[in-house]
CSV table of C-alpha atoms in Angstrom, one decimal:
chain,number,residue,atom,x,y,z
C,1,UNK,CA,49.5,80.8,-78.8
C,2,UNK,CA,48.6,81.8,-75.4
C,3,UNK,CA,51.4,82.5,-73.1
C,4,UNK,CA,50.8,81.1,-69.7
C,5,UNK,CA,52.6,79.3,-67.0
C,6,UNK,CA,51.5,76.9,-64.3
C,7,UNK,CA,51.4,78.4,-60.8
C,8,UNK,CA,54.0,81.1,-61.1
C,9,UNK,CA,52.8,84.3,-62.8
C,10,UNK,CA,54.2,84.1,-66.3
C,11,UNK,CA,54.7,87.8,-66.5
C,12,UNK,CA,56.8,87.9,-63.3
C,13,UNK,CA,58.8,84.8,-64.5
C,14,UNK,CA,59.5,86.5,-67.8
C,15,UNK,CA,60.6,89.6,-66.0
C,16,UNK,CA,63.1,87.7,-63.8
C,17,UNK,CA,64.5,85.9,-66.8
C,18,UNK,CA,64.7,89.2,-68.8
C,19,UNK,CA,66.6,90.9,-66.0
C,20,UNK,CA,69.2,88.2,-66.2
C,21,UNK,CA,70.2,89.6,-69.6
C,22,UNK,CA,70.6,93.2,-68.3
C,23,UNK,CA,74.4,93.0,-68.5
C,24,UNK,CA,74.4,91.7,-72.1
C,25,UNK,CA,71.8,94.3,-73.2
C,26,UNK,CA,73.7,97.1,-71.5
C,27,UNK,CA,76.9,96.0,-73.1
C,28,UNK,CA,75.4,96.1,-76.6
C,29,UNK,CA,73.7,99.4,-75.7
C,30,UNK,CA,77.0,100.9,-74.6
C,31,UNK,CA,78.7,99.9,-77.9
C,32,UNK,CA,75.7,101.2,-79.9
C,33,UNK,CA,75.4,104.6,-78.1
C,34,UNK,CA,79.0,105.1,-77.2
C,35,UNK,CA,78.4,106.3,-73.7
C,36,UNK,CA,77.1,105.0,-70.4
C,37,UNK,CA,74.3,107.5,-69.9
C,38,UNK,CA,72.6,106.8,-73.2
C,39,UNK,CA,73.2,103.1,-72.7
C,40,UNK,CA,71.3,103.1,-69.4
C,41,UNK,CA,68.4,105.0,-71.0
C,42,UNK,CA,68.4,102.7,-73.9
C,43,UNK,CA,68.2,99.6,-71.7
C,44,UNK,CA,65.5,101.1,-69.6
C,45,UNK,CA,63.5,101.9,-72.6
C,46,UNK,CA,64.1,98.4,-74.0
C,47,UNK,CA,62.7,96.9,-70.8
C,48,UNK,CA,59.7,99.2,-70.8
C,49,UNK,CA,58.9,98.2,-74.4
C,50,UNK,CA,59.5,94.6,-73.6
C,51,UNK,CA,57.0,94.8,-70.7
C,52,UNK,CA,54.4,96.3,-73.0
C,53,UNK,CA,55.0,93.7,-75.6
C,54,UNK,CA,55.4,90.8,-73.1
C,55,UNK,CA,52.2,89.2,-74.3
C,56,UNK,CA,53.7,88.9,-77.8
C,57,UNK,CA,56.7,86.9,-76.6
C,58,UNK,CA,56.4,83.2,-77.6
C,59,UNK,CA,57.5,80.8,-74.9
C,60,UNK,CA,60.2,78.5,-76.1
C,61,UNK,CA,61.9,81.0,-78.3
C,62,UNK,CA,65.1,82.9,-77.4
C,63,UNK,CA,64.2,85.6,-74.9
C,64,UNK,CA,67.7,87.0,-75.2
C,65,UNK,CA,67.4,87.5,-78.9
C,66,UNK,CA,63.9,88.9,-78.5
C,67,UNK,CA,65.3,91.5,-76.1
C,68,UNK,CA,68.2,92.3,-78.4
C,69,UNK,CA,65.8,93.0,-81.2
C,70,UNK,CA,63.7,95.3,-79.1
C,71,UNK,CA,66.9,97.1,-78.0
C,72,UNK,CA,68.1,97.5,-81.5
C,73,UNK,CA,64.8,98.7,-82.8
C,74,UNK,CA,64.6,101.1,-79.9
C,75,UNK,CA,68.1,102.4,-80.6
C,76,UNK,CA,67.2,102.9,-84.3
C,77,UNK,CA,64.0,104.8,-83.4
C,78,UNK,CA,65.4,106.9,-80.5
C,79,UNK,CA,69.1,107.4,-81.1
C,80,UNK,CA,70.3,106.8,-84.5
C,81,UNK,CA,67.9,109.2,-86.2
C,82,UNK,CA,69.1,112.1,-84.0
C,83,UNK,CA,72.7,111.4,-84.5
C,84,UNK,CA,74.7,112.3,-87.5
C,85,UNK,CA,76.8,109.2,-87.3
C,86,UNK,CA,79.2,108.9,-90.2
C,87,UNK,CA,79.7,105.2,-89.4
C,88,UNK,CA,76.0,104.5,-90.1
C,89,UNK,CA,76.4,103.5,-93.7
C,90,UNK,CA,76.0,99.8,-93.5
C,91,UNK,CA,78.4,97.1,-94.5
C,92,UNK,CA,76.6,96.2,-97.6
C,93,UNK,CA,77.7,99.4,-99.2
C,94,UNK,CA,81.0,99.9,-97.5
C,95,UNK,CA,82.9,96.8,-98.2
C,96,UNK,CA,86.6,96.7,-97.6
C,97,UNK,CA,88.7,94.8,-100.1
C,98,UNK,CA,89.4,91.4,-98.8
C,99,UNK,CA,92.7,89.8,-99.4
C,100,UNK,CA,94.2,92.7,-101.1
C,101,UNK,CA,97.8,92.3,-102.0
C,102,UNK,CA,99.1,94.3,-99.1
C,103,UNK,CA,96.9,92.3,-96.8
C,104,UNK,CA,98.3,89.1,-98.2
C,105,UNK,CA,101.8,90.3,-97.5
C,106,UNK,CA,100.8,91.2,-94.0
C,107,UNK,CA,99.2,87.9,-93.4
C,108,UNK,CA,101.9,85.8,-95.0
C,109,UNK,CA,104.5,87.0,-92.6
C,110,UNK,CA,102.5,86.0,-89.6
C,111,UNK,CA,103.1,89.5,-88.4
C,112,UNK,CA,99.4,90.0,-87.9
C,113,UNK,CA,99.2,87.2,-85.3
C,114,UNK,CA,102.2,88.6,-83.4
C,115,UNK,CA,100.7,92.1,-83.3
C,116,UNK,CA,97.2,90.9,-82.5
C,117,UNK,CA,98.6,89.2,-79.4
C,118,UNK,CA,99.8,92.6,-78.2
C,119,UNK,CA,96.4,94.4,-78.7
C,120,UNK,CA,95.0,95.7,-75.4
C,121,UNK,CA,91.4,96.1,-74.5
C,122,UNK,CA,91.2,99.8,-75.1
C,123,UNK,CA,92.6,99.3,-78.7
C,124,UNK,CA,90.1,96.7,-79.6
C,125,UNK,CA,87.3,98.7,-78.1
C,126,UNK,CA,88.4,101.7,-80.2
C,127,UNK,CA,88.6,99.5,-83.3
C,128,UNK,CA,85.1,98.2,-82.7
C,129,UNK,CA,83.7,101.6,-82.2
C,130,UNK,CA,85.2,102.7,-85.5
C,131,UNK,CA,83.0,100.2,-87.3
C,132,UNK,CA,79.6,101.0,-88.5
C,133,UNK,CA,76.7,100.4,-86.1
C,134,UNK,CA,75.6,97.4,-88.1
C,135,UNK,CA,79.1,95.9,-88.1
C,136,UNK,CA,79.3,96.3,-84.3
C,137,UNK,CA,75.9,94.8,-83.8
C,138,UNK,CA,76.5,91.6,-85.7
C,139,UNK,CA,80.0,91.1,-84.1
C,140,UNK,CA,78.6,91.6,-80.6
C,141,UNK,CA,75.5,89.5,-81.2
C,142,UNK,CA,77.7,86.8,-82.6
C,143,UNK,CA,79.9,87.1,-79.4
C,144,UNK,CA,76.7,86.7,-77.3
C,145,UNK,CA,76.2,83.3,-78.8
C,146,UNK,CA,73.3,84.0,-81.0
C,147,UNK,CA,72.9,81.9,-84.1
C,148,UNK,CA,72.9,83.4,-87.5
C,149,UNK,CA,69.1,82.9,-87.6
C,150,UNK,CA,68.7,84.7,-84.4
C,151,UNK,CA,71.0,87.5,-85.4
C,152,UNK,CA,69.0,87.8,-88.6
C,153,UNK,CA,65.8,88.2,-86.6
C,154,UNK,CA,67.4,90.9,-84.4
C,155,UNK,CA,68.7,93.0,-87.2
C,156,UNK,CA,65.9,92.2,-89.6
C,157,UNK,CA,67.7,90.7,-92.6
C,158,UNK,CA,68.2,87.4,-94.3
C,159,UNK,CA,70.4,84.7,-92.7
C,160,UNK,CA,72.7,84.8,-95.7
C,161,UNK,CA,73.1,88.6,-95.2
C,162,UNK,CA,74.1,88.0,-91.6
C,163,UNK,CA,76.8,85.6,-92.6
C,164,UNK,CA,78.3,88.0,-95.1
C,165,UNK,CA,77.9,91.0,-92.8
C,166,UNK,CA,79.7,89.2,-90.0
C,167,UNK,CA,82.5,88.1,-92.3
C,168,UNK,CA,83.0,91.7,-93.6
C,169,UNK,CA,82.7,93.2,-90.2
C,170,UNK,CA,85.5,91.0,-88.8
C,171,UNK,CA,87.6,91.7,-91.8
C,172,UNK,CA,87.2,95.5,-91.2
C,173,UNK,CA,87.9,95.0,-87.5
C,174,UNK,CA,91.1,93.1,-88.3
C,175,UNK,CA,92.2,96.0,-90.6
C,176,UNK,CA,91.5,98.5,-87.8
C,177,UNK,CA,93.5,96.4,-85.4
C,178,UNK,CA,96.3,96.2,-87.8
C,179,UNK,CA,96.5,100.0,-87.7
C,180,UNK,CA,96.8,99.9,-84.0
C,181,UNK,CA,99.4,97.2,-84.0
K,1,UNK,CA,87.1,73.1,-101.6
K,2,UNK,CA,88.8,76.3,-102.7
K,3,UNK,CA,90.0,79.1,-100.5
K,4,UNK,CA,87.0,81.3,-101.0
K,5,UNK,CA,84.7,78.5,-99.8
K,6,UNK,CA,87.0,77.7,-96.9
K,7,UNK,CA,87.1,81.3,-95.6
K,8,UNK,CA,83.3,81.7,-95.9
K,9,UNK,CA,83.0,78.7,-93.6
K,10,UNK,CA,85.7,79.6,-91.1
K,11,UNK,CA,83.6,81.2,-88.4
K,12,UNK,CA,81.0,78.4,-88.5
K,13,UNK,CA,83.8,75.9,-88.3
K,14,UNK,CA,85.3,77.6,-85.3
K,15,UNK,CA,82.0,77.8,-83.6
K,16,UNK,CA,81.3,74.1,-84.3
K,17,UNK,CA,78.3,74.8,-86.4
K,18,UNK,CA,79.4,73.0,-89.6
K,19,UNK,CA,78.1,69.7,-90.6
K,20,UNK,CA,80.5,66.9,-90.0
K,21,UNK,CA,81.4,66.3,-93.6
K,22,UNK,CA,81.9,70.0,-94.3
K,23,UNK,CA,84.0,70.4,-91.2
K,24,UNK,CA,86.2,67.5,-92.3
K,25,UNK,CA,86.6,69.0,-95.7
K,26,UNK,CA,87.5,72.4,-94.3
K,27,UNK,CA,89.9,70.8,-91.8
K,28,UNK,CA,91.7,69.1,-94.7
K,29,UNK,CA,91.9,72.3,-96.7
K,30,UNK,CA,93.3,74.2,-93.7
K,31,UNK,CA,96.0,71.6,-93.3
K,32,UNK,CA,97.0,71.9,-96.9
K,33,UNK,CA,96.6,75.7,-97.4
K,34,UNK,CA,99.0,77.9,-95.5
K,35,UNK,CA,97.1,81.1,-96.3
K,36,UNK,CA,93.8,79.7,-95.2
K,37,UNK,CA,95.6,78.2,-92.2
K,38,UNK,CA,96.9,81.6,-91.2
K,39,UNK,CA,93.4,83.0,-91.8
K,40,UNK,CA,92.0,80.5,-89.4
K,41,UNK,CA,94.6,81.4,-86.8
K,42,UNK,CA,94.0,85.1,-87.2
K,43,UNK,CA,90.2,84.7,-86.9
K,44,UNK,CA,90.6,82.7,-83.8
K,45,UNK,CA,92.9,85.4,-82.4
K,46,UNK,CA,90.3,88.1,-83.2
K,47,UNK,CA,87.6,86.0,-81.4
K,48,UNK,CA,89.9,85.6,-78.4
K,49,UNK,CA,90.5,89.3,-78.3
K,50,UNK,CA,86.8,90.0,-78.5
K,51,UNK,CA,86.0,87.4,-75.9
K,52,UNK,CA,88.7,88.2,-73.4
K,53,UNK,CA,90.0,91.6,-74.0
K,54,UNK,CA,87.1,93.7,-75.2
K,55,UNK,CA,86.0,95.8,-72.3
K,56,UNK,CA,82.6,94.7,-71.0
K,57,UNK,CA,80.0,97.3,-69.9
K,58,UNK,CA,77.6,95.5,-67.6
K,59,UNK,CA,74.5,97.2,-66.2
K,60,UNK,CA,75.1,98.9,-63.0
K,61,UNK,CA,73.4,97.6,-59.8
K,62,UNK,CA,71.3,100.8,-59.7
K,63,UNK,CA,70.1,100.2,-63.2
K,64,UNK,CA,69.3,96.6,-62.4
K,65,UNK,CA,67.3,97.7,-59.4
K,66,UNK,CA,65.4,100.2,-61.5
K,67,UNK,CA,64.6,97.5,-64.1
K,68,UNK,CA,63.5,95.0,-61.4
K,69,UNK,CA,61.3,97.7,-59.9
K,70,UNK,CA,59.8,98.6,-63.2
K,71,UNK,CA,58.8,95.1,-64.0
K,72,UNK,CA,55.6,94.4,-62.2
K,73,UNK,CA,54.7,91.0,-60.7
K,74,UNK,CA,52.1,90.6,-63.4
K,75,UNK,CA,52.0,91.7,-67.0
K,76,UNK,CA,49.4,91.6,-69.7
K,77,UNK,CA,49.2,88.2,-71.3
K,78,UNK,CA,48.1,87.2,-74.7
K,79,UNK,CA,44.9,85.5,-74.4
K,80,UNK,CA,42.6,83.7,-76.9
K,81,UNK,CA,39.9,85.8,-78.5
K,82,UNK,CA,37.2,84.1,-76.5
K,83,UNK,CA,39.1,85.0,-73.3
K,84,UNK,CA,39.2,88.6,-74.4
K,85,UNK,CA,35.5,88.5,-74.7
K,86,UNK,CA,35.1,86.5,-71.6
K,87,UNK,CA,36.9,89.0,-69.5
K,88,UNK,CA,34.2,91.7,-69.7
K,89,UNK,CA,31.5,89.1,-70.1
K,90,UNK,CA,32.3,87.3,-66.8
K,91,UNK,CA,31.2,90.2,-64.6
K,92,UNK,CA,28.2,90.7,-66.9
K,93,UNK,CA,27.3,87.1,-66.7
K,94,UNK,CA,27.8,87.1,-62.9
K,95,UNK,CA,25.5,90.1,-62.6
K,96,UNK,CA,23.0,88.4,-64.9
K,97,UNK,CA,23.2,85.3,-62.9
K,98,UNK,CA,22.7,87.2,-59.7
K,99,UNK,CA,19.7,89.0,-61.2
K,100,UNK,CA,18.3,85.8,-62.5
K,101,UNK,CA,18.5,84.3,-59.0
K,102,UNK,CA,17.7,87.4,-57.1
K,103,UNK,CA,14.9,88.9,-59.1
K,104,UNK,CA,12.5,86.0,-58.6
K,105,UNK,CA,13.4,86.0,-54.9
K,106,UNK,CA,12.9,89.7,-54.7
K,107,UNK,CA,9.7,89.5,-56.7
K,108,UNK,CA,8.5,86.7,-54.6
K,109,UNK,CA,9.4,88.6,-51.4
K,110,UNK,CA,7.8,91.8,-52.7
K,111,UNK,CA,4.7,90.0,-53.8
K,112,UNK,CA,4.6,88.0,-50.6
K,113,UNK,CA,5.0,91.2,-48.6
K,114,UNK,CA,2.5,92.9,-50.7
K,115,UNK,CA,0.2,89.9,-50.4
K,116,UNK,CA,0.8,89.7,-46.7
K,117,UNK,CA,0.1,93.4,-46.2
K,118,UNK,CA,-3.0,93.3,-48.3
K,119,UNK,CA,-4.3,90.2,-46.6
K,120,UNK,CA,-3.6,91.6,-43.2
K,121,UNK,CA,-5.4,94.7,-44.2
K,122,UNK,CA,-8.4,92.7,-45.3
K,123,UNK,CA,-8.3,90.5,-42.1
K,124,UNK,CA,-7.9,93.6,-39.9
K,125,UNK,CA,-10.8,95.3,-41.6
K,126,UNK,CA,-13.0,92.2,-41.2
K,127,UNK,CA,-12.1,91.9,-37.5
K,128,UNK,CA,-12.8,95.6,-36.9
K,129,UNK,CA,-16.1,95.3,-38.7
K,130,UNK,CA,-16.9,92.3,-36.6
K,131,UNK,CA,-16.1,94.1,-33.4
K,132,UNK,CA,-18.3,97.0,-34.5
K,133,UNK,CA,-21.1,94.5,-34.9
K,134,UNK,CA,-20.5,93.2,-31.4
K,135,UNK,CA,-20.4,96.6,-29.8
K,136,UNK,CA,-23.3,97.9,-31.7
K,137,UNK,CA,-26.5,98.5,-29.8
K,138,UNK,CA,-28.3,97.1,-32.8
K,139,UNK,CA,-26.1,94.7,-34.6
K,140,UNK,CA,-28.8,93.8,-37.1
K,141,UNK,CA,-31.0,96.2,-38.9
K,142,UNK,CA,-33.3,93.6,-40.1
K,143,UNK,CA,-34.3,90.8,-37.8
K,144,UNK,CA,-34.3,87.6,-39.5
K,145,UNK,CA,-37.5,86.0,-40.4
K,146,UNK,CA,-35.5,83.7,-42.8
K,147,UNK,CA,-33.0,84.3,-45.6
K,148,UNK,CA,-35.8,85.1,-48.0
K,149,UNK,CA,-36.8,88.0,-45.8
K,150,UNK,CA,-33.3,89.3,-45.2
K,151,UNK,CA,-31.9,89.3,-48.7
K,152,UNK,CA,-34.7,91.4,-50.2
K,153,UNK,CA,-34.1,93.9,-47.5
K,154,UNK,CA,-30.7,94.8,-49.1
K,155,UNK,CA,-32.3,95.8,-52.3
K,156,UNK,CA,-31.9,99.5,-52.8
K,157,UNK,CA,-29.4,99.6,-50.0
K,158,UNK,CA,-26.4,98.1,-51.8
K,159,UNK,CA,-25.0,98.5,-55.3
K,160,UNK,CA,-24.8,94.7,-55.7
K,161,UNK,CA,-27.0,91.7,-54.8
K,162,UNK,CA,-25.4,89.6,-52.0
K,163,UNK,CA,-25.5,85.9,-52.8
K,164,UNK,CA,-26.1,84.0,-49.7
K,165,UNK,CA,-28.2,80.8,-49.9
K,166,UNK,CA,-27.5,79.4,-46.4
K,167,UNK,CA,-30.6,80.4,-44.5
K,168,UNK,CA,-29.2,79.2,-41.1
K,169,UNK,CA,-30.0,76.1,-39.2
K,170,UNK,CA,-30.0,74.9,-35.6
K,171,UNK,CA,-26.3,75.0,-35.3
K,172,UNK,CA,-25.9,78.4,-37.0
K,173,UNK,CA,-29.1,80.3,-36.8
K,174,UNK,CA,-29.4,83.5,-38.9
K,175,UNK,CA,-30.1,86.4,-36.7
K,176,UNK,CA,-30.5,89.1,-39.2
K,177,UNK,CA,-28.7,91.5,-41.5
K,178,UNK,CA,-27.4,95.0,-41.8
K,179,UNK,CA,-25.6,97.3,-44.1
K,180,UNK,CA,-22.0,98.0,-43.2
K,181,UNK,CA,-18.7,98.9,-44.9
K,182,UNK,CA,-15.8,96.7,-45.8
K,183,UNK,CA,-12.8,99.0,-46.5
K,184,UNK,CA,-13.9,101.3,-49.2
K,185,UNK,CA,-17.2,99.8,-50.1
K,186,UNK,CA,-20.6,98.9,-48.8
K,187,UNK,CA,-21.1,95.4,-47.5
K,188,UNK,CA,-24.0,93.2,-46.7
K,189,UNK,CA,-23.7,92.0,-43.1
K,190,UNK,CA,-25.3,88.7,-42.2
K,191,UNK,CA,-25.2,87.8,-38.5
K,192,UNK,CA,-25.3,84.2,-37.4
K,193,UNK,CA,-25.1,82.7,-34.0
K,194,UNK,CA,-23.3,79.8,-32.6
K,195,UNK,CA,-24.6,79.3,-29.1
K,196,UNK,CA,-23.8,82.7,-27.5
K,197,UNK,CA,-21.2,83.6,-30.1
K,198,UNK,CA,-21.8,86.1,-32.9
K,199,UNK,CA,-20.6,85.2,-36.3
K,200,UNK,CA,-20.5,88.0,-38.9
K,201,UNK,CA,-20.5,87.4,-42.6
K,202,UNK,CA,-19.6,90.3,-44.8
K,203,UNK,CA,-20.4,90.2,-48.4
K,204,UNK,CA,-19.0,92.8,-50.7
K,205,UNK,CA,-17.7,93.5,-54.2
K,206,UNK,CA,-14.5,91.5,-54.7
K,207,UNK,CA,-12.9,93.7,-57.3
K,208,UNK,CA,-9.9,95.8,-56.6
K,209,UNK,CA,-9.1,94.2,-53.2
K,210,UNK,CA,-5.8,92.5,-52.3
K,211,UNK,CA,-7.0,89.0,-52.0
K,212,UNK,CA,-4.5,86.5,-50.7
K,213,UNK,CA,-3.1,84.2,-53.3
K,214,UNK,CA,-1.1,81.9,-50.9
K,215,UNK,CA,-2.1,79.8,-48.0
K,216,UNK,CA,-5.5,79.0,-49.5
K,217,UNK,CA,-7.3,75.8,-48.6
K,218,UNK,CA,-10.3,74.3,-50.3
K,219,UNK,CA,-13.7,75.4,-49.2
K,220,UNK,CA,-16.5,73.8,-51.2
K,221,UNK,CA,-16.0,74.9,-54.8
K,222,UNK,CA,-13.7,77.8,-53.8
K,223,UNK,CA,-10.5,78.3,-52.0
K,224,UNK,CA,-10.4,80.2,-48.7
K,225,UNK,CA,-7.8,81.9,-46.6
K,226,UNK,CA,-7.9,81.5,-42.8
K,227,UNK,CA,-6.2,83.6,-40.2
K,228,UNK,CA,-6.4,84.0,-36.5
K,229,UNK,CA,-5.7,87.5,-35.2
K,230,UNK,CA,-6.5,89.0,-31.8
K,231,UNK,CA,-8.2,85.7,-30.9
K,232,UNK,CA,-10.7,86.1,-33.7
K,233,UNK,CA,-10.9,83.7,-36.6
K,234,UNK,CA,-11.4,85.1,-40.1
K,235,UNK,CA,-12.1,83.2,-43.3
K,236,UNK,CA,-11.8,85.0,-46.6
K,237,UNK,CA,-12.9,83.8,-50.0
K,238,UNK,CA,-14.2,85.1,-53.2
K,239,UNK,CA,-16.8,83.7,-55.4
K,240,UNK,CA,-17.3,85.4,-58.7
K,241,UNK,CA,-17.6,89.1,-58.3
K,242,UNK,CA,-18.4,88.9,-54.7
K,243,UNK,CA,-16.1,88.6,-51.7
K,244,UNK,CA,-16.9,87.0,-48.4
K,245,UNK,CA,-15.4,87.5,-44.9
K,246,UNK,CA,-16.6,85.3,-42.2
K,247,UNK,CA,-15.5,86.4,-38.7
K,248,UNK,CA,-16.1,85.2,-35.2
K,249,UNK,CA,-14.5,84.2,-32.0
K,250,UNK,CA,-16.0,80.7,-32.2
K,251,UNK,CA,-13.7,77.8,-32.6
K,252,UNK,CA,-12.0,77.6,-35.9
K,253,UNK,CA,-13.4,74.2,-36.8
K,254,UNK,CA,-17.0,75.5,-36.1
K,255,UNK,CA,-16.4,78.6,-38.2
K,256,UNK,CA,-15.1,76.4,-41.0
K,257,UNK,CA,-18.2,74.3,-40.7
K,258,UNK,CA,-20.3,77.4,-41.3
K,259,UNK,CA,-18.0,78.6,-44.0
K,260,UNK,CA,-18.5,75.2,-45.8
K,261,UNK,CA,-22.2,75.6,-45.6
K,262,UNK,CA,-22.0,79.2,-46.9
K,263,UNK,CA,-19.5,78.5,-49.7
K,264,UNK,CA,-21.4,75.4,-50.7
K,265,UNK,CA,-24.6,77.2,-51.1
K,266,UNK,CA,-23.4,80.6,-52.4
């Protein structure tokens, strides 16, 4: 399908709309790379690639999700390979035990809720960064309001996989937070 | 609904993405199951922590400026295959159109110019020859005793036989003939009179000369070209292998009258 717009140049319009997602892209980039400098480079490269691939964007689809997909693919191609990241294992193979007896005890006492209320920003950030890159990605994309279908397109997996990955990621996050509490 | 089903749907339920019936069933389960109720509360708390306490790392203004500067006002767009072909074809078609329009015009102009130049050359030569006749001490080499006396005189003097049947009359008496040159070739010169005016008829081989192709008017069974230059009328026509140039300072209509007699009888 041809991508055109009436009057206003479609490319310029896409650029303006894409720039509106710079904060969200940079936030994800920061949590993927772990530092501001790499995050900026990743976002810049993402926009450069988006510009080159602008003709492939289909109007009417989610531009934000499209940009996230480019960002994640760029991250994989440029950053993840050169890093020896022990957290890059994937949630499908590193699955924490859900509702283990100790957790049940923890949950039954409502202690978790009390402690969670005392968690500060730095602690939740540290807990998030302790997760695998895939876990961080699905949690942050979910926070950005992407649907499971859109998240699946970004990370390149089935919708059902996204659902299970997100559930597992949040469970692991809660375990990390419990340790801080 | 069991606890496993309930927990697998919690996030969707909290985000309002469950179907109405499924949401009602889950709500009922959460109300009845303390463990799942707690799970629901904990998940909501995690979401709140992520949404409100997780530090955000927005793009700096400097980065945004760089991004804006890096995105041009126009980017390549996906176009249909025919547009991809049309893009290079448009200038080619434009050039082809211009050539289609321009070439005939240029050709016409070039041929017209060439035609005009050639015709002018012939007219100029005819006038110069006419003036040479006028200035000559002996404009005719053979005094006319009639056309049947003049024509045989050319035998052996020319490499062609001039075809002139008009022997002259009271209006245009034939004075005589001579051998002259028209451009690069010999010509038979017939001298007629109209009152005190001299009228020269040059007969020569027609081949290889830049005969006019435009501005021709009917003259008997041929078509002739008429031009006035330096106050002298010239009428050019060709008939078969022979060319004719009738030149005089007489009135144009009178010269045409003689031309009609000549062309009608040649």
